[in-house]
Amino acid sequence: VESVPGPLGCNSVYVELDRKTMEASLARVSAPAGLTTEADLNRFVSGLYGQTWDPALPLWRAYVINHLEDGRSLLMMKIDHAMADGVALLDVLYHIIDSYDGPVIEMKSARSPSADSGCFDCDSCLLHLQGWWRAIWKPFIGELLPGDPPNRLKFKDAKVAGRTKAVASTPGIDLEEIKAIKSKIRGATVNDVLMTLMCLTLRKYFQRYEPSTLKQSVTATIPVSVRREGEEDIFNPMFFGNNFSQAQISFPLEVEDPMEAFRRVKSQIDVIKVSPEPHLRLGLISCLTSCAVPQSLLASAMMDQFGRVTATLSNVIGPLREVQFLGQAVDDLSFYAMVPLGLYL
């Protein structure tokens, strides 16, 4: 995929690689020897962040890591976010693995306001009013207010991109356990539970290392897909690539009761789902791009966005059944995303 100038910024077009370029891109298919443990792998991924791209080659690399300590092998793909977002790359995954006939969870996108809503009850009407107020407040007024105060996890200098990254991983959480919690709370979703767990984890961290942070604002940026149904076709350059906006969520770290923390987190997520905020943010970016705003100014504004919050949160939903790649069972899929500023979870 290559970007070419368009009337409203840059458009994606497909470019077929010649054999010479393809072989050059696969020349680094073997990772350095000695990667056998989880810690080794985390250090290797951390090192990839600092590597620069060869402008003559595509913005992706493949690495094969054999002989892990548990006997498994690993295929690692490094793909620049300029190529595509998580939704598009997940569709790529489904096309390169062996045939998959299991269930696929539809990625819920932010919906632009439309006339399909019909009649609202009072709660629904109030929720939509909150969504519209959020769309007015957050992009136009909230951005003029100070961001998160300094804390141990927040990036120190929002004007300078970090040159290094430290990657860490934990054992996975059984999805069935999350579903069991969800089933006990009316109206809860898996994402509501996961976001609340993240809130409680951050609270525990700051309780141990920086208790004063519990009394101040700690927010996170959340990427939000703005695709409509059916716009996940990787063979269509109009749909492939990056098609997302963002919203922000504030963690109620001062709340000790898990159920109250859940209620506050969920209330924000519910408003984001119906708010036109992500579409307005994307429209503002498109407007600035079409007005020929200097790239240096846009880059500075983007850096400032990341510097205002403590963290960035995102997740993608992979296959729900065992899949195979080249006839071999795949028993684990992990996604890493790294941004130049701050903490990415």
CSV table of C-alpha atoms in Angstrom, one decimal:
chain,number,residue,atom,x,y,z
A,1,VAL,CA,0.0,0.0,0.0
A,2,GLU,CA,1.3,3.4,-0.9
A,3,SER,CA,0.0,6.9,-0.1
A,4,VAL,CA,-0.6,9.4,-2.9
A,5,PRO,CA,-1.8,13.0,-2.6
A,6,GLY,CA,-5.6,13.4,-2.9
A,7,PRO,CA,-8.1,16.3,-2.7
A,8,LEU,CA,-8.5,15.8,1.1
A,9,GLY,CA,-5.1,14.6,2.1
A,10,CYS,CA,-3.6,11.3,1.1
A,11,ASN,CA,-5.2,8.3,-0.4
A,12,SER,CA,-4.1,4.6,-0.3
A,13,VAL,CA,-3.3,2.8,-3.5
A,14,TYR,CA,-2.1,-0.8,-4.0
A,15,VAL,CA,1.4,-1.2,-5.5
A,16,GLU,CA,2.6,-4.7,-6.5
A,17,LEU,CA,6.0,-5.4,-5.3
A,18,ASP,CA,8.6,-6.6,-7.7
A,19,ARG,CA,10.6,-9.8,-6.8
A,20,LYS,CA,13.7,-7.9,-5.9
A,21,THR,CA,11.9,-5.6,-3.4
A,22,MET,CA,10.1,-8.6,-1.9
A,23,GLU,CA,13.3,-10.6,-1.4
A,24,ALA,CA,14.9,-7.5,0.2
A,25,SER,CA,12.0,-7.2,2.6
A,26,LEU,CA,12.3,-10.8,3.6
A,27,ALA,CA,16.0,-10.7,4.0
A,28,ARG,CA,15.6,-10.2,7.8
A,29,VAL,CA,13.3,-13.1,8.2
A,30,SER,CA,15.6,-14.7,10.8
A,31,ALA,CA,15.8,-13.1,14.2
A,32,PRO,CA,19.0,-13.0,16.2
A,33,ALA,CA,19.9,-16.2,18.0
A,34,GLY,CA,19.5,-16.5,21.7
A,35,LEU,CA,15.8,-15.6,22.0
A,36,THR,CA,14.4,-18.3,24.1
A,37,THR,CA,12.4,-16.8,27.0
A,38,GLU,CA,9.6,-14.3,27.4
A,39,ALA,CA,12.0,-11.7,28.7
A,40,ASP,CA,14.2,-12.2,25.7
A,41,LEU,CA,11.3,-11.7,23.4
A,42,ASN,CA,10.2,-8.5,25.2
A,43,ARG,CA,13.7,-7.1,24.8
A,44,PHE,CA,13.7,-7.9,21.1
A,45,VAL,CA,10.4,-6.2,20.5
A,46,SER,CA,11.6,-3.2,22.5
A,47,GLY,CA,14.6,-3.0,20.2
A,48,LEU,CA,12.5,-3.1,17.1
A,49,TYR,CA,10.9,0.3,18.1
A,50,GLY,CA,14.2,2.1,17.7
A,51,GLN,CA,14.9,0.7,14.2
A,52,THR,CA,14.4,3.0,11.3
A,53,TRP,CA,12.7,2.0,8.1
A,54,ASP,CA,14.5,1.7,4.7
A,55,PRO,CA,12.6,4.1,2.5
A,56,ALA,CA,13.1,1.9,-0.5
A,57,LEU,CA,11.3,-1.1,1.1
A,58,PRO,CA,7.8,-1.6,2.4
A,59,LEU,CA,6.9,-0.6,6.0
A,60,TRP,CA,6.8,-4.2,7.3
A,61,ARG,CA,9.3,-6.9,8.3
A,62,ALA,CA,9.0,-10.5,9.1
A,63,TYR,CA,11.0,-12.4,11.8
A,64,VAL,CA,11.0,-16.1,12.5
A,65,ILE,CA,12.1,-17.1,16.1
A,66,ASN,CA,12.7,-20.8,16.6
A,67,HIS,CA,13.6,-22.9,19.6
A,68,LEU,CA,11.8,-21.0,22.4
A,69,GLU,CA,12.3,-22.6,25.8
A,70,ASP,CA,8.9,-24.3,25.6
A,71,GLY,CA,9.6,-25.8,22.2
A,72,ARG,CA,7.4,-23.5,20.2
A,73,SER,CA,8.3,-21.2,17.2
A,74,LEU,CA,7.2,-17.7,16.6
A,75,LEU,CA,6.4,-15.6,13.5
A,76,MET,CA,6.6,-11.9,14.2
A,77,MET,CA,5.5,-9.2,11.9
A,78,LYS,CA,6.5,-5.6,12.4
A,79,ILE,CA,4.1,-3.3,10.6
A,80,ASP,CA,4.2,0.5,10.7
A,81,HIS,CA,0.9,2.0,11.8
A,82,ALA,CA,1.0,4.1,8.6
A,83,MET,CA,0.1,1.0,6.7
A,84,ALA,CA,-3.1,0.2,8.5
A,85,ASP,CA,-5.0,0.1,11.8
A,86,GLY,CA,-5.9,-2.9,13.9
A,87,VAL,CA,-9.2,-3.6,12.2
A,88,ALA,CA,-7.7,-3.7,8.7
A,89,LEU,CA,-4.7,-5.8,9.9
A,90,LEU,CA,-7.0,-8.3,11.6
A,91,ASP,CA,-8.7,-8.8,8.2
A,92,VAL,CA,-5.3,-9.4,6.7
A,93,LEU,CA,-4.7,-12.1,9.4
A,94,TYR,CA,-7.9,-13.9,8.4
A,95,HIS,CA,-6.7,-14.0,4.8
A,96,ILE,CA,-3.2,-15.4,5.4
A,97,ILE,CA,-4.0,-18.1,8.0
A,98,ASP,CA,-5.3,-21.4,6.8
A,99,SER,CA,-9.1,-21.5,6.1
A,100,TYR,CA,-11.0,-20.3,9.2
A,101,ASP,CA,-14.6,-21.1,9.6
A,102,GLY,CA,-15.0,-20.1,13.2
A,103,PRO,CA,-17.0,-17.2,14.5
A,104,VAL,CA,-15.8,-13.7,14.0
A,105,ILE,CA,-16.8,-10.9,16.3
A,106,GLU,CA,-17.9,-7.8,14.4
A,107,MET,CA,-15.8,-4.8,15.4
A,108,LYS,CA,-18.2,-2.3,16.9
A,109,SER,CA,-17.6,1.1,15.3
A,110,ALA,CA,-18.6,4.5,16.4
A,111,ARG,CA,-21.8,5.3,14.5
A,112,SER,CA,-22.4,8.7,13.0
A,113,PRO,CA,-25.8,10.3,14.0
A,114,SER,CA,-28.6,9.1,11.8
A,115,ALA,CA,-32.3,9.0,11.6
A,116,ASP,CA,-32.6,5.3,12.4
A,117,SER,CA,-33.0,5.8,16.1
A,118,GLY,CA,-36.8,6.1,16.1
A,119,CYS,CA,-38.3,6.8,19.5
A,120,PHE,CA,-36.1,7.1,22.6
A,121,ASP,CA,-37.1,6.4,26.1
A,122,CYS,CA,-35.9,8.9,28.7
A,123,ASP,CA,-32.7,7.1,29.5
A,124,SER,CA,-31.8,6.7,25.9
A,125,CYS,CA,-32.6,10.3,25.1
A,126,LEU,CA,-30.5,11.5,28.0
A,127,LEU,CA,-27.6,9.3,26.9
A,128,HIS,CA,-27.7,10.8,23.4
A,129,LEU,CA,-27.8,14.3,24.8
A,130,GLN,CA,-24.7,13.5,26.8
A,131,GLY,CA,-23.1,12.2,23.6
A,132,TRP,CA,-23.8,15.4,21.7
A,133,TRP,CA,-22.5,17.5,24.7
A,134,ARG,CA,-19.4,15.4,24.8
A,135,ALA,CA,-18.9,16.0,21.0
A,136,ILE,CA,-19.0,19.8,21.6
A,137,TRP,CA,-17.1,19.9,24.8
A,138,LYS,CA,-14.2,17.5,24.3
A,139,PRO,CA,-12.8,18.5,20.8
A,140,PHE,CA,-13.5,22.2,21.1
A,141,ILE,CA,-13.3,23.2,24.8
A,142,GLY,CA,-11.7,20.3,26.6
A,143,GLU,CA,-8.6,20.5,24.4
A,144,LEU,CA,-8.0,24.1,25.6
A,145,LEU,CA,-7.8,22.9,29.2
A,146,PRO,CA,-4.7,21.5,30.9
A,147,GLY,CA,-4.0,17.8,30.4
A,148,ASP,CA,-3.1,15.3,33.1
A,149,PRO,CA,-0.7,16.6,35.8
A,150,PRO,CA,2.7,14.8,35.8
A,151,ASN,CA,2.7,11.3,37.2
A,152,ARG,CA,5.0,8.3,37.2
A,153,LEU,CA,3.5,6.8,34.0
A,154,LYS,CA,3.0,10.0,32.1
A,155,PHE,CA,5.5,11.0,29.4
A,156,LYS,CA,7.7,13.8,30.7
A,157,ASP,CA,8.2,16.0,27.6
A,158,ALA,CA,5.4,16.1,25.1
A,159,LYS,CA,7.5,18.0,22.6
A,160,VAL,CA,10.1,15.2,22.1
A,161,ALA,CA,9.2,11.7,20.9
A,162,GLY,CA,10.7,8.9,22.9
A,163,ARG,CA,13.6,7.1,21.2
A,164,THR,CA,13.3,3.9,23.2
A,165,LYS,CA,10.5,1.7,24.5
A,166,ALA,CA,10.3,-1.0,27.2
A,167,VAL,CA,7.9,-3.8,26.4
A,168,ALA,CA,6.4,-6.0,29.1
A,169,SER,CA,3.8,-8.7,29.1
A,170,THR,CA,1.8,-10.7,31.6
A,171,PRO,CA,0.0,-14.0,31.6
A,172,GLY,CA,-3.2,-13.9,29.7
A,173,ILE,CA,-6.6,-13.5,31.4
A,174,ASP,CA,-9.1,-16.3,30.7
A,175,LEU,CA,-11.9,-14.8,28.6
A,176,GLU,CA,-14.4,-17.2,30.3
A,177,GLU,CA,-13.6,-15.5,33.6
A,178,ILE,CA,-14.3,-12.1,32.1
A,179,LYS,CA,-17.6,-13.4,30.7
A,180,ALA,CA,-18.5,-14.8,34.1
A,181,ILE,CA,-18.1,-11.4,35.7
A,182,LYS,CA,-20.0,-9.8,32.9
A,183,SER,CA,-22.9,-12.2,33.3
A,184,LYS,CA,-23.4,-11.0,36.9
A,185,ILE,CA,-23.8,-7.3,36.0
A,186,ARG,CA,-26.8,-6.2,34.1
A,187,GLY,CA,-25.9,-4.5,30.8
A,188,ALA,CA,-22.2,-5.2,31.1
A,189,THR,CA,-20.0,-6.0,28.2
A,190,VAL,CA,-16.6,-7.7,28.0
A,191,ASN,CA,-15.0,-4.4,27.2
A,192,ASP,CA,-16.7,-2.7,30.2
A,193,VAL,CA,-15.1,-5.3,32.5
A,194,LEU,CA,-11.7,-5.1,30.9
A,195,MET,CA,-11.6,-1.3,31.2
A,196,THR,CA,-12.7,-1.5,34.8
A,197,LEU,CA,-9.9,-4.0,35.5
A,198,MET,CA,-7.4,-1.6,33.9
A,199,CYS,CA,-8.7,1.2,36.1
A,200,LEU,CA,-8.4,-1.0,39.3
A,201,THR,CA,-4.9,-2.0,38.2
A,202,LEU,CA,-3.8,1.6,37.7
A,203,ARG,CA,-5.3,2.4,41.1
A,204,LYS,CA,-3.3,-0.4,42.8
A,205,TYR,CA,-0.1,0.8,41.0
A,206,PHE,CA,-0.5,4.4,42.1
A,207,GLN,CA,-1.4,3.3,45.7
A,208,ARG,CA,1.9,1.6,45.9
A,209,TYR,CA,4.2,4.0,44.1
A,210,GLU,CA,2.5,7.4,44.0
A,211,PRO,CA,-0.6,7.8,46.2
A,212,SER,CA,-0.9,11.5,45.5
A,213,THR,CA,-1.9,10.6,41.9
A,214,LEU,CA,-5.2,9.1,43.1
A,215,LYS,CA,-6.5,12.6,43.8
A,216,GLN,CA,-5.7,14.0,40.3
A,217,SER,CA,-6.8,13.4,36.7
A,218,VAL,CA,-5.6,10.3,34.9
A,219,THR,CA,-7.0,9.9,31.4
A,220,ALA,CA,-6.3,7.6,28.4
A,221,THR,CA,-6.9,8.0,24.7
A,222,ILE,CA,-8.9,5.2,23.0
A,223,PRO,CA,-8.7,4.6,19.2
A,224,VAL,CA,-12.3,4.3,17.8
A,225,SER,CA,-13.0,2.7,14.5
A,226,VAL,CA,-15.3,4.9,12.3
A,227,ARG,CA,-15.9,2.2,9.6
A,228,ARG,CA,-19.4,1.4,8.6
A,229,GLU,CA,-20.6,-2.2,8.2
A,230,GLY,CA,-18.9,-3.9,5.3
A,231,GLU,CA,-16.0,-1.5,5.2
A,232,GLU,CA,-13.3,-4.1,6.2
A,233,ASP,CA,-12.4,-5.3,2.7
A,234,ILE,CA,-8.6,-5.4,2.4
A,235,PHE,CA,-8.8,-5.7,-1.4
A,236,ASN,CA,-10.4,-2.2,-1.6
A,237,PRO,CA,-7.8,0.6,-1.1
A,238,MET,CA,-10.7,2.9,0.0
A,239,PHE,CA,-11.4,0.8,3.1
A,240,PHE,CA,-7.9,-0.6,3.9
A,241,GLY,CA,-5.5,1.5,5.9
A,242,ASN,CA,-6.2,3.7,8.9
A,243,ASN,CA,-9.9,4.6,9.4
A,244,PHE,CA,-10.2,5.5,13.0
A,245,SER,CA,-10.6,8.5,15.3
A,246,GLN,CA,-10.2,8.8,19.1
A,247,ALA,CA,-12.0,9.5,22.3
A,248,GLN,CA,-10.7,9.9,25.9
A,249,ILE,CA,-11.8,8.2,29.1
A,250,SER,CA,-11.0,9.4,32.6
A,251,PHE,CA,-10.1,6.7,35.2
A,252,PRO,CA,-11.9,7.3,38.6
A,253,LEU,CA,-8.8,6.3,40.6
A,254,GLU,CA,-10.2,7.9,43.8
A,255,VAL,CA,-12.9,5.3,43.9
A,256,GLU,CA,-12.2,2.3,46.1
A,257,ASP,CA,-15.4,0.3,45.5
A,258,PRO,CA,-15.0,-1.9,42.4
A,259,MET,CA,-18.7,-1.7,41.5
A,260,GLU,CA,-18.7,2.1,41.7
A,261,ALA,CA,-15.6,2.2,39.6
A,262,PHE,CA,-17.3,-0.1,37.1
A,263,ARG,CA,-20.4,2.2,37.0
A,264,ARG,CA,-18.3,5.3,36.3
A,265,VAL,CA,-16.2,3.6,33.6
A,266,LYS,CA,-19.2,2.1,31.9
A,267,SER,CA,-21.1,5.4,31.9
A,268,GLN,CA,-18.3,7.0,29.9
A,269,ILE,CA,-18.0,4.1,27.5
A,270,ASP,CA,-21.8,4.2,26.9
A,271,VAL,CA,-21.7,7.9,26.0
A,272,ILE,CA,-18.7,7.4,23.7
A,273,LYS,CA,-20.6,4.7,21.8
A,274,VAL,CA,-23.5,7.1,20.8
A,275,SER,CA,-21.5,10.3,20.6
A,276,PRO,CA,-20.5,11.9,17.3
A,277,GLU,CA,-17.2,13.0,18.9
A,278,PRO,CA,-15.0,10.6,17.0
A,279,HIS,CA,-16.5,11.7,13.7
A,280,LEU,CA,-16.1,15.3,14.5
A,281,ARG,CA,-12.5,14.8,15.5
A,282,LEU,CA,-11.8,13.0,12.3
A,283,GLY,CA,-13.6,15.8,10.3
A,284,LEU,CA,-11.4,18.4,12.0
A,285,ILE,CA,-8.2,16.5,11.0
A,286,SER,CA,-9.5,16.1,7.4
A,287,CYS,CA,-10.3,19.9,7.4
A,288,LEU,CA,-6.8,20.8,8.6
A,289,THR,CA,-5.2,18.5,6.1
A,290,SER,CA,-7.3,19.9,3.2
A,291,CYS,CA,-6.4,23.4,4.2
A,292,ALA,CA,-2.7,22.7,3.6
A,293,VAL,CA,-1.7,23.2,7.2
A,294,PRO,CA,2.1,22.6,7.4
A,295,GLN,CA,3.0,19.0,8.4
A,296,SER,CA,5.2,20.3,11.1
A,297,LEU,CA,2.3,22.0,12.8
A,298,LEU,CA,0.1,18.9,12.5
A,299,ALA,CA,2.9,16.8,13.9
A,300,SER,CA,3.3,19.2,16.8
A,301,ALA,CA,-0.5,19.1,17.5
A,302,MET,CA,-0.4,15.3,17.4
A,303,MET,CA,2.5,15.2,19.9
A,304,ASP,CA,0.6,17.5,22.2
A,305,GLN,CA,-2.4,15.2,22.1
A,306,PHE,CA,-0.4,12.2,23.3
A,307,GLY,CA,1.3,14.4,25.8
A,308,ARG,CA,-1.9,15.5,27.5
A,309,VAL,CA,-2.9,12.0,28.6
A,310,THR,CA,-1.3,9.4,30.7
A,311,ALA,CA,-1.9,6.4,28.5
A,312,THR,CA,-3.3,5.0,25.2
A,313,LEU,CA,-5.5,2.0,25.3
A,314,SER,CA,-6.6,-0.3,22.5
A,315,ASN,CA,-7.5,-3.9,21.8
A,316,VAL,CA,-8.4,-6.1,18.9
A,317,ILE,CA,-10.5,-9.3,18.8
A,318,GLY,CA,-8.8,-12.2,17.2
A,319,PRO,CA,-10.1,-15.7,16.1
A,320,LEU,CA,-12.4,-17.4,18.6
A,321,ARG,CA,-11.3,-20.9,17.6
A,322,GLU,CA,-7.9,-22.6,17.0
A,323,VAL,CA,-6.4,-21.6,13.7
A,324,GLN,CA,-3.5,-23.0,11.6
A,325,PHE,CA,-0.8,-21.4,9.7
A,326,LEU,CA,0.9,-23.4,7.0
A,327,GLY,CA,-0.6,-26.5,8.5
A,328,GLN,CA,0.7,-25.8,12.0
A,329,ALA,CA,-1.6,-25.0,15.0
A,330,VAL,CA,-1.4,-21.5,16.3
A,331,ASP,CA,-1.9,-21.5,20.0
A,332,ASP,CA,-1.2,-17.8,20.8
A,333,LEU,CA,-1.8,-14.5,19.1
A,334,SER,CA,-0.4,-11.3,20.6
A,335,PHE,CA,-0.5,-7.7,19.3
A,336,TYR,CA,1.9,-5.0,20.3
A,337,ALA,CA,1.4,-1.3,19.5
A,338,MET,CA,3.9,1.4,20.4
A,339,VAL,CA,3.5,5.2,20.2
A,340,PRO,CA,6.2,7.8,20.5
A,341,LEU,CA,4.8,9.2,23.7
A,342,GLY,CA,3.8,7.7,27.0
A,343,LEU,CA,2.3,4.4,28.0
A,344,TYR,CA,0.4,2.1,25.6
A,345,LEU,CA,-1.7,-0.7,27.0
